[in-house]
């Protein structure tokens, strides 16, 4: 098994001296651009979690300013600020201008006070990152992973490598805010348990949350990998976009739906299962889910491999297809574009139903050829009003969308009530 690690020897410093990895985005003046967007002050209450959310917007505030923003009594604000200071989540960052008397102290959220483990698991690979609470990647490890090996084997890798990443940056386990994980199958988000995942033998009903929390001693949050990637892409690239659909094209095909600023999981967490929508061209073709006629059966990575091998192209996996597509092999480019057209047929219906402003195409097989096929059909079949400002783009976070989204998921979960009480304790 080949392992690739970014560790302390490969970290660099931003303009403010904080440690960042090559995965972090840097603005033109060298400042670190936070990958995770906090909730807006108008979307939260004025409890401890609400006050923390106010301070997470990047604007330091004094106690009088917090009194004005929340409408709370001075004594209540002082009590909550003291609790946040004691937890380390908030720190004093200098003084404001005096209007007479002693200058008031300004307070701000400290994203480096706690760290997050973020895992993105695919069918044959795994990626695990250690981030701060702003989504800056401090260290990352990538490895081959057979999801079919079962939850005990795979989650043992997550826990062992997670502790190794902490050690590599000189931090103890106690600094962990939480661990987030994206799984390549249906997940009941409320419990974190996979539900009849077709490509994950042994995972059905497994208590992933309990396994991770017992091993790492911190809260764990689990979701479908495409939902997590949608969160990562939105928080890092499209923070002002409230209606976005992320489409992952790899061995399988799935989507994560963000509507009105919130991730939509559906009644049981099965929303966005794009690969198993029926398409006419797939009529009679058996899908790995057991049904016939699924989009994935004719446009997913496995279908591409089968078609290319029938044409004499030497490929074995989706990774081979992606590599040859990047190399511009004509037969592979043709297959990718054709698959893009099939995906575009379904996405045109999605546009009519959900009216997103952005569609992001990601996953191992996302490239310009596939994107061209998707765009070709969407813009041809979508009504003018829905397509007026619609953008269909390749993922800008690339293979980091999953870990960025898993980190965002943990931060939003743990820094909200009632989990925040556990942190403050």
Coordinates of C-alpha atoms in Angstrom, one line a residue:
X1 CA 0.0 0.0 0.0
X2 CA 1.4 3.3 -1.1
X3 CA 1.0 6.2 1.4
X4 CA 1.6 9.9 0.7
X5 CA 1.8 12.2 3.7
X6 CA 2.1 15.9 4.1
X7 CA 3.6 16.5 7.5
X8 CA 5.6 19.1 9.4
X9 CA 8.5 18.9 6.9
X10 CA 6.2 20.2 4.2
X11 CA 4.4 22.9 6.0
X12 CA 4.9 26.6 5.2
X13 CA 3.9 29.8 6.8
X14 CA 1.3 32.4 5.8
X15 CA 1.8 36.1 6.1
X16 CA 0.8 36.1 9.7
X17 CA 3.2 33.3 10.6
X18 CA 0.5 30.6 11.0
X19 CA 1.3 27.2 9.7
X20 CA -0.5 26.1 6.5
X21 CA -0.1 23.4 4.0
X22 CA -0.1 23.5 0.2
X23 CA -3.8 22.7 0.4
X24 CA -4.6 26.0 2.0
X25 CA -5.7 28.9 -0.3
X26 CA -3.5 32.0 -0.1
X27 CA -4.7 35.4 -1.3
X28 CA -2.7 37.8 -3.4
X29 CA -1.2 39.5 -0.3
X30 CA -0.2 36.1 1.3
X31 CA -2.9 36.0 3.8
X32 CA -4.6 32.7 4.6
X33 CA -8.1 32.5 3.2
X34 CA -10.3 30.6 5.6
X35 CA -12.0 27.5 4.0
X36 CA -14.9 27.4 6.4
X37 CA -17.5 30.1 6.5
X38 CA -19.1 30.7 9.9
X39 CA -22.9 31.2 10.3
X40 CA -24.1 34.8 9.9
X41 CA -24.9 36.7 13.1
X42 CA -28.5 37.0 12.0
X43 CA -28.9 33.2 11.8
X44 CA -28.0 32.5 15.4
X45 CA -29.4 33.2 18.8
X46 CA -27.7 35.1 21.6
X47 CA -26.7 32.2 23.9
X48 CA -23.0 31.2 24.2
X49 CA -23.1 29.5 20.8
X50 CA -24.7 32.6 19.3
X51 CA -22.1 34.9 20.8
X52 CA -19.3 32.6 19.5
X53 CA -20.9 32.7 16.0
X54 CA -20.8 36.5 16.2
X55 CA -17.1 36.4 16.9
X56 CA -16.5 33.8 14.2
X57 CA -17.2 36.3 11.5
X58 CA -13.6 37.6 11.6
X59 CA -14.4 41.0 13.2
X60 CA -13.0 41.4 16.7
X61 CA -15.5 43.0 19.1
X62 CA -15.4 44.6 22.5
X63 CA -17.8 43.8 25.4
X64 CA -19.9 47.0 24.7
X65 CA -20.1 46.1 21.1
X66 CA -21.3 42.6 22.0
X67 CA -23.9 44.1 24.3
X68 CA -25.2 46.3 21.4
X69 CA -25.2 43.4 18.9
X70 CA -27.0 40.9 21.2
X71 CA -29.2 43.1 23.4
X72 CA -28.1 41.2 26.4
X73 CA -27.2 42.7 29.8
X74 CA -23.5 43.7 30.3
X75 CA -23.2 41.1 33.1
X76 CA -24.5 38.3 30.8
X77 CA -22.2 39.3 28.0
X78 CA -19.2 39.4 30.4
X79 CA -20.1 35.9 31.8
X80 CA -20.3 34.4 28.3
X81 CA -17.2 36.0 27.1
X82 CA -15.3 34.7 30.2
X83 CA -16.6 31.2 29.5
X84 CA -15.4 31.4 25.9
X85 CA -12.0 32.8 27.0
X86 CA -11.6 29.9 29.5
X87 CA -12.3 27.4 26.7
X88 CA -9.6 29.0 24.5
X89 CA -12.1 29.4 21.6
X90 CA -11.9 33.2 22.0
X91 CA -8.9 35.3 22.8
X92 CA -8.1 38.9 23.5
X93 CA -6.6 40.6 20.4
X94 CA -5.7 44.1 21.6
X95 CA -7.6 47.2 22.5
X96 CA -10.1 49.4 20.7
X97 CA -9.8 53.2 20.6
X98 CA -10.6 54.8 23.8
X99 CA -13.6 57.2 24.1
X100 CA -12.4 58.3 27.5
X101 CA -11.0 56.1 30.2
X102 CA -9.3 52.8 29.8
X103 CA -9.4 51.4 26.2
X104 CA -11.8 48.4 26.0
X105 CA -10.4 45.0 25.1
X106 CA -11.3 43.4 21.7
X107 CA -12.1 39.7 21.5
X108 CA -11.9 37.3 18.5
X109 CA -12.4 33.7 17.7
X110 CA -9.2 31.7 17.6
X111 CA -9.5 29.0 14.9
X112 CA -6.2 27.4 16.1
X113 CA -7.5 26.7 19.6
X114 CA -8.8 23.3 18.6
X115 CA -8.0 20.9 15.7
X116 CA -10.2 18.7 13.5
X117 CA -9.7 15.3 11.9
X118 CA -11.4 15.1 8.5
X119 CA -11.6 11.8 6.6
X120 CA -12.8 11.3 3.0
X121 CA -13.2 7.6 2.2
X122 CA -13.7 6.3 -1.3
X123 CA -14.0 2.7 -2.7
X124 CA -10.3 2.2 -3.2
X125 CA -8.6 5.2 -1.5
X126 CA -8.6 7.2 1.7
X127 CA -7.6 10.7 2.6
X128 CA -7.3 12.0 6.1
X129 CA -6.5 15.6 7.1
X130 CA -5.7 17.5 10.3
X131 CA -7.2 21.0 10.1
X132 CA -7.8 24.0 12.3
X133 CA -11.3 25.3 12.8
X134 CA -11.0 27.6 9.8
X135 CA -10.3 24.6 7.5
X136 CA -6.6 25.3 7.1
X137 CA -5.0 21.9 6.4
X138 CA -2.0 21.3 8.8
X139 CA -1.1 17.8 7.7
X140 CA -2.6 15.2 5.4
X141 CA -2.2 11.5 4.6
X142 CA -3.4 9.6 1.6
X143 CA -3.4 5.8 1.2
X144 CA -4.9 3.0 -0.8
X145 CA -8.1 1.7 0.9
X146 CA -10.4 -1.2 0.2
X147 CA -13.8 -0.1 1.6
X148 CA -14.9 -3.7 1.3
X149 CA -12.4 -4.7 4.0
X150 CA -15.0 -3.7 6.5
X151 CA -15.5 -1.0 9.1
X152 CA -13.1 -2.3 11.7
X153 CA -10.2 -2.4 9.3
X154 CA -10.9 1.0 7.7
X155 CA -11.8 2.9 10.9
X156 CA -8.7 1.5 12.6
X157 CA -6.7 3.1 9.8
X158 CA -8.5 6.4 10.4
X159 CA -7.9 6.4 14.2
X160 CA -4.2 5.2 13.9
X161 CA -3.4 7.7 11.2
X162 CA -5.3 10.5 13.0
X163 CA -3.2 10.1 16.1
X164 CA -0.1 10.0 14.0
X165 CA -1.0 13.3 12.3
X166 CA -1.6 14.9 15.8
X167 CA 1.8 13.7 16.9
X168 CA 3.4 15.0 13.7
X169 CA 2.4 18.6 14.6
X170 CA 3.2 18.1 18.3
X171 CA -0.4 18.2 19.6
X172 CA -2.1 15.9 22.1
X173 CA -5.4 14.0 21.5
X174 CA -7.2 16.5 23.9
X175 CA -6.9 19.3 21.4
X176 CA -9.3 17.5 19.0
X177 CA -12.6 19.3 18.5
X178 CA -14.0 16.3 16.6
X179 CA -13.7 14.0 13.7
X180 CA -15.7 14.1 10.5
X181 CA -16.0 11.3 7.9
X182 CA -17.5 11.0 4.5
X183 CA -18.5 7.4 3.4
X184 CA -19.1 6.2 -0.2
X185 CA -22.7 5.0 0.4
X186 CA -26.0 6.0 1.9
X187 CA -25.8 7.2 5.5
X188 CA -28.5 8.0 8.1
X189 CA -27.0 11.2 9.2
X190 CA -28.8 11.4 12.5
X191 CA -27.1 8.2 13.7
X192 CA -24.1 8.1 11.4
X193 CA -24.9 4.5 10.4
X194 CA -24.6 3.3 6.8
X195 CA -27.8 2.0 5.4
X196 CA -27.6 -0.9 2.9
X197 CA -24.6 0.5 1.1
X198 CA -24.2 -1.5 -2.2
X199 CA -20.4 -1.4 -2.3
X200 CA -19.6 -1.5 1.4
X201 CA -20.0 -5.1 2.6
X202 CA -20.1 -5.4 6.4
X203 CA -20.9 -1.7 6.9
X204 CA -24.7 -1.9 7.0
X205 CA -25.9 -0.5 10.3
X206 CA -22.4 -0.3 11.8
X207 CA -22.2 2.4 14.6
X208 CA -19.4 4.5 13.0
X209 CA -19.9 7.3 15.5
X210 CA -19.5 5.1 18.6
X211 CA -16.4 3.5 17.1
X212 CA -14.7 6.8 16.4
X213 CA -15.7 8.5 19.6
X214 CA -14.5 5.6 21.8
X215 CA -11.1 5.5 20.0
X216 CA -10.5 9.3 19.8
X217 CA -12.4 10.7 22.7
X218 CA -14.1 13.5 20.8
X219 CA -17.4 14.0 18.9
X220 CA -17.8 12.3 15.6
X221 CA -20.0 13.2 12.6
X222 CA -20.6 11.0 9.6
X223 CA -22.3 11.6 6.3
X224 CA -22.4 10.5 2.7
X225 CA -19.2 11.4 0.9
X226 CA -20.9 13.6 -1.8
X227 CA -22.8 15.6 0.8
X228 CA -19.5 16.2 2.5
X229 CA -17.9 17.3 -0.7
X230 CA -20.7 19.7 -1.4
X231 CA -20.1 21.3 2.0
X232 CA -16.4 21.5 1.3
X233 CA -16.8 23.1 -2.2
X234 CA -19.3 25.6 -1.0
X235 CA -17.4 26.7 2.1
X236 CA -14.1 27.0 0.3
X237 CA -15.2 28.4 -3.1
X238 CA -18.8 29.5 -3.1
X239 CA -19.6 30.8 0.4
X240 CA -22.1 33.4 -0.8
X241 CA -24.0 30.8 -3.0
X242 CA -27.2 29.4 -1.3
X243 CA -28.2 27.0 -4.1
X244 CA -25.6 24.6 -5.3
X245 CA -25.5 21.0 -6.5
X246 CA -22.2 19.1 -6.3
X247 CA -21.9 16.1 -8.7
X248 CA -19.3 13.4 -8.0
X249 CA -18.3 11.3 -11.0
X250 CA -16.1 8.4 -10.0
X251 CA -16.7 4.7 -9.7
X252 CA -20.3 5.7 -9.0
X253 CA -22.2 8.9 -9.5
X254 CA -23.9 10.9 -6.7
X255 CA -24.8 14.5 -5.8
X256 CA -24.9 16.7 -2.8
X257 CA -27.7 19.3 -2.8
X258 CA -27.5 22.7 -1.0
X259 CA -30.7 24.7 -1.2
X260 CA -31.5 28.0 0.5
X261 CA -28.1 27.7 2.2
X262 CA -28.7 24.3 3.8
X263 CA -27.6 20.8 2.9
X264 CA -30.7 18.8 1.9
X265 CA -30.4 15.1 3.0
X266 CA -34.0 14.1 2.6
X267 CA -36.2 12.1 5.0
X268 CA -33.6 9.3 5.6
X269 CA -30.4 10.8 4.1
X270 CA -30.9 9.4 0.6
X271 CA -31.3 12.6 -1.3
X272 CA -29.1 13.2 -4.2
X273 CA -28.6 9.6 -5.3
X274 CA -28.2 10.7 -8.9
X275 CA -26.5 7.5 -10.2
X276 CA -29.6 5.4 -9.7
X277 CA -32.0 7.6 -11.7
X278 CA -33.2 5.8 -14.8
X279 CA -32.1 6.9 -18.3
X280 CA -33.5 5.6 -21.6
X281 CA -30.1 4.6 -22.9
X282 CA -29.5 2.3 -19.9
X283 CA -32.7 0.3 -20.5
X284 CA -32.0 -3.4 -19.7
X285 CA -28.5 -2.7 -18.4
X286 CA -28.0 -4.2 -15.0
X287 CA -26.6 -1.8 -12.3
X288 CA -24.6 -2.9 -9.3
X289 CA -27.5 -1.9 -7.1
X290 CA -29.5 -4.7 -8.7
X291 CA -31.9 -2.6 -10.8
X292 CA -31.7 -2.0 -14.5
X293 CA -31.5 1.3 -16.4
X294 CA -29.5 3.3 -13.9
X295 CA -27.4 6.3 -15.0
X296 CA -24.4 4.8 -13.2
X297 CA -24.7 1.6 -15.2
X298 CA -23.9 3.5 -18.5
X299 CA -22.0 6.7 -17.3
X300 CA -20.1 5.7 -14.1
X301 CA -16.5 4.7 -13.9
X302 CA -17.2 1.0 -14.2
X303 CA -19.2 1.5 -17.3
X304 CA -16.4 3.6 -18.9
X305 CA -13.9 0.9 -18.1
X306 CA -16.1 -1.7 -19.7
X307 CA -16.7 0.3 -22.8
X308 CA -13.0 1.2 -23.3
X309 CA -11.8 -2.4 -22.8
X310 CA -14.3 -3.5 -25.5
X311 CA -12.7 -0.9 -27.8
X312 CA -9.2 -2.3 -27.0
X313 CA -8.0 0.4 -24.6
X314 CA -6.0 -1.1 -21.7
X315 CA -7.8 0.2 -18.5
X316 CA -8.7 -1.6 -15.3
X317 CA -10.1 1.1 -13.0
X318 CA -11.5 4.6 -13.0
X319 CA -8.1 5.8 -12.1
X320 CA -6.8 4.5 -15.4
X321 CA -9.6 6.3 -17.2
X322 CA -8.9 9.6 -15.4
X323 CA -5.1 9.3 -16.2
X324 CA -5.7 8.6 -19.9
X325 CA -8.3 11.3 -20.1
X326 CA -5.8 13.8 -18.8
X327 CA -3.3 12.6 -21.3
X328 CA -5.8 13.3 -24.1
X329 CA -6.2 9.7 -25.4
X330 CA -8.9 10.2 -28.1
X331 CA -11.0 7.1 -27.3
X332 CA -11.0 8.0 -23.6
X333 CA -11.9 11.7 -24.2
X334 CA -14.8 10.5 -26.4
X335 CA -16.1 8.2 -23.7
X336 CA -15.8 10.9 -21.0
X337 CA -17.7 13.4 -23.1
X338 CA -20.4 10.9 -23.9
X339 CA -20.8 10.1 -20.2
X340 CA -21.0 13.8 -19.5
X341 CA -23.9 14.1 -22.0
X342 CA -25.8 11.3 -20.2
X343 CA -25.2 13.0 -16.8
X344 CA -26.3 16.3 -18.4
X345 CA -29.6 14.8 -19.3
X346 CA -30.4 14.1 -15.6
X347 CA -28.9 17.4 -14.4
X348 CA -31.1 19.3 -16.8
X349 CA -34.1 17.8 -14.9
X350 CA -32.4 18.7 -11.6
X351 CA -32.1 22.3 -12.8
X352 CA -35.8 22.4 -13.7
X353 CA -36.7 21.0 -10.3
X354 CA -34.3 22.8 -7.9
X355 CA -33.1 25.9 -9.9
X356 CA -29.5 26.0 -8.5
X357 CA -27.3 28.9 -9.4
X358 CA -24.1 26.7 -9.5
X359 CA -23.5 23.1 -10.5
X360 CA -20.0 21.8 -9.6
X361 CA -18.6 18.6 -11.2
X362 CA -16.1 16.8 -9.1
X363 CA -14.7 13.4 -8.4
X364 CA -11.9 11.3 -10.0
X365 CA -13.3 11.5 -13.5
X366 CA -14.2 15.1 -13.6
X367 CA -12.3 16.9 -16.4
X368 CA -12.8 19.3 -19.2
X369 CA -14.1 16.6 -21.6
X370 CA -16.8 15.4 -19.2
X371 CA -17.7 18.9 -18.2
X372 CA -18.2 19.9 -21.9
X373 CA -20.7 17.0 -22.3
X374 CA -22.6 18.0 -19.2
X375 CA -22.8 21.7 -20.2
X376 CA -23.8 20.8 -23.8
X377 CA -27.0 19.1 -22.7
X378 CA -27.9 21.3 -19.7
X379 CA -27.8 24.5 -21.6
X380 CA -29.6 23.0 -24.6
X381 CA -32.5 21.4 -22.5
X382 CA -32.9 23.9 -19.7
X383 CA -35.5 26.7 -19.9
X384 CA -34.0 30.2 -20.3
X385 CA -35.1 31.5 -16.9
X386 CA -33.4 28.6 -15.0
X387 CA -30.3 28.9 -17.2
X388 CA -30.0 32.7 -17.1
X389 CA -27.2 32.9 -14.5
X390 CA -26.5 29.2 -14.1
X391 CA -22.8 28.3 -13.8
X392 CA -21.6 24.7 -14.5
X393 CA -18.0 24.4 -13.3
X394 CA -15.3 21.9 -12.4
X395 CA -14.5 21.5 -8.7
X396 CA -11.9 24.0 -7.6
X397 CA -11.0 22.1 -4.4
X398 CA -10.2 19.0 -6.4
X399 CA -9.4 16.0 -4.2
X400 CA -9.6 18.1 -1.1
X401 CA -13.4 18.8 -1.2
X402 CA -14.1 15.8 1.0
X403 CA -11.7 16.7 3.8
X404 CA -12.7 20.4 3.7
X405 CA -16.3 19.4 3.9
X406 CA -15.8 16.9 6.7
X407 CA -13.9 19.6 8.7
X408 CA -16.7 22.2 8.1
X409 CA -19.3 19.6 9.2
X410 CA -17.5 19.0 12.5
X411 CA -17.1 22.7 13.3
X412 CA -20.7 23.5 12.7
X413 CA -21.9 20.5 14.7
X414 CA -19.6 20.9 17.7
X415 CA -19.8 24.7 18.0
X416 CA -23.6 24.7 18.1
X417 CA -25.7 23.8 21.2
X418 CA -25.8 21.4 22.9
X419 CA -22.4 20.1 21.8
X420 CA -20.7 23.4 22.6
X421 CA -21.5 22.8 26.3
X422 CA -19.2 19.7 26.1
X423 CA -16.4 21.8 24.7
X424 CA -16.8 24.5 27.3
X425 CA -16.7 21.8 30.0

